[in-house]
CSV table of C-alpha atoms in Angstrom, one decimal:
chain,number,residue,atom,x,y,z
A,1,UNK,CA,-11.2,-3.3,-8.9
A,2,UNK,CA,-9.1,-5.1,-6.3
A,3,UNK,CA,-5.5,-4.3,-5.4
A,4,UNK,CA,-4.4,-7.4,-7.2
A,5,UNK,CA,-5.7,-6.0,-10.5
A,6,UNK,CA,-4.1,-2.6,-9.9
A,7,UNK,CA,-0.6,-3.7,-9.2
A,8,UNK,CA,1.7,-5.9,-11.2
A,9,UNK,CA,5.0,-7.2,-9.6
A,10,UNK,CA,7.8,-8.4,-11.9
A,11,UNK,CA,9.5,-11.7,-11.2
A,12,UNK,CA,12.7,-10.2,-9.9
A,13,UNK,CA,10.7,-8.1,-7.4
A,14,UNK,CA,8.7,-11.2,-6.3
A,15,UNK,CA,11.9,-13.1,-5.8
A,16,UNK,CA,13.4,-10.4,-3.7
A,17,UNK,CA,10.3,-10.2,-1.5
A,18,UNK,CA,10.1,-14.0,-1.0
A,19,UNK,CA,13.7,-14.2,0.4
A,20,UNK,CA,13.1,-11.4,3.0
A,21,UNK,CA,12.6,-11.9,6.7
A,22,UNK,CA,8.9,-12.6,7.4
A,23,UNK,CA,8.5,-9.3,9.3
A,24,UNK,CA,10.0,-7.2,6.5
A,25,UNK,CA,8.1,-9.2,3.9
A,26,UNK,CA,4.8,-8.4,5.7
A,27,UNK,CA,5.6,-4.7,5.8
A,28,UNK,CA,6.4,-4.6,2.1
A,29,UNK,CA,3.3,-6.5,1.2
A,30,UNK,CA,1.1,-4.2,3.4
A,31,UNK,CA,2.8,-1.2,1.8
A,32,UNK,CA,2.2,-2.4,-1.7
A,33,UNK,CA,-1.3,-3.7,-1.3
A,34,UNK,CA,-2.7,-1.3,1.2
A,35,UNK,CA,-0.9,2.0,0.7
A,36,UNK,CA,0.0,2.0,-3.0
A,37,UNK,CA,-3.1,0.4,-4.2
A,38,UNK,CA,-5.3,3.0,-2.5
A,39,UNK,CA,-3.3,6.1,-3.5
A,40,UNK,CA,-5.0,9.1,-5.1
A,41,UNK,CA,-1.9,11.0,-6.2
A,42,UNK,CA,0.7,10.3,-8.9
A,43,UNK,CA,3.6,8.3,-7.5
A,44,UNK,CA,6.2,11.1,-7.7
A,45,UNK,CA,4.1,13.2,-5.2
A,46,UNK,CA,4.5,10.7,-2.4
A,47,UNK,CA,6.9,11.3,0.5
A,48,UNK,CA,10.3,9.6,0.1
A,49,UNK,CA,9.7,9.0,-3.6
A,50,UNK,CA,11.8,10.4,-6.4
A,51,UNK,CA,11.9,10.2,-10.1
A,52,UNK,CA,14.9,8.5,-11.7
A,53,UNK,CA,14.0,9.0,-15.3
A,54,UNK,CA,10.7,9.9,-17.0
A,55,UNK,CA,9.0,6.6,-16.5
A,56,UNK,CA,10.9,5.2,-13.5
A,57,UNK,CA,10.5,6.0,-9.8
A,58,UNK,CA,12.1,4.9,-6.5
A,59,UNK,CA,10.4,4.8,-3.2
A,60,UNK,CA,12.4,4.6,0.1
A,61,UNK,CA,10.6,2.3,2.5
A,62,UNK,CA,12.2,1.3,5.8
A,63,UNK,CA,15.6,-0.2,4.8
A,64,UNK,CA,14.4,-0.9,1.2
A,65,UNK,CA,14.2,0.8,-2.1
A,66,UNK,CA,11.2,-0.1,-4.2
A,67,UNK,CA,11.5,0.7,-7.9
A,68,UNK,CA,8.5,1.0,-10.1
A,69,UNK,CA,7.6,2.0,-13.6
A,70,UNK,CA,5.0,4.5,-14.8
A,71,UNK,CA,1.5,3.1,-14.7
A,72,UNK,CA,0.0,1.6,-17.8
A,73,UNK,CA,-3.8,1.3,-17.9
A,74,UNK,CA,-4.0,2.2,-14.2
A,75,UNK,CA,-1.7,-0.7,-13.2
A,76,UNK,CA,1.3,0.1,-11.1
A,77,UNK,CA,4.3,-2.0,-12.1
A,78,UNK,CA,6.7,-2.9,-9.2
A,79,UNK,CA,10.0,-3.5,-11.0
A,80,UNK,CA,12.5,-4.2,-8.2
A,81,UNK,CA,12.8,-4.3,-4.4
A,82,UNK,CA,16.4,-3.8,-3.1
A,83,UNK,CA,17.8,-3.5,0.4
A,84,UNK,CA,19.6,-0.2,1.0
A,85,UNK,CA,23.3,-0.5,1.6
């Protein structure tokens, strides 16, 4: 299975990524499609990741917070990407 099949990005998250600066955009895309798609542990075991509620997690990545939902059928759902303030 390819990374594209393992990760689903919601429209709000896609919109947030497309308006980022190109350098930040590349880092986020690399993180999502290289690091997250090849992970072997549950999301809440990764460094700088914490559980917000039972099925919702947040990952601090550079100056961003990436929110994602629990996986369904081995697909990681990226819900939101927000700049830290």
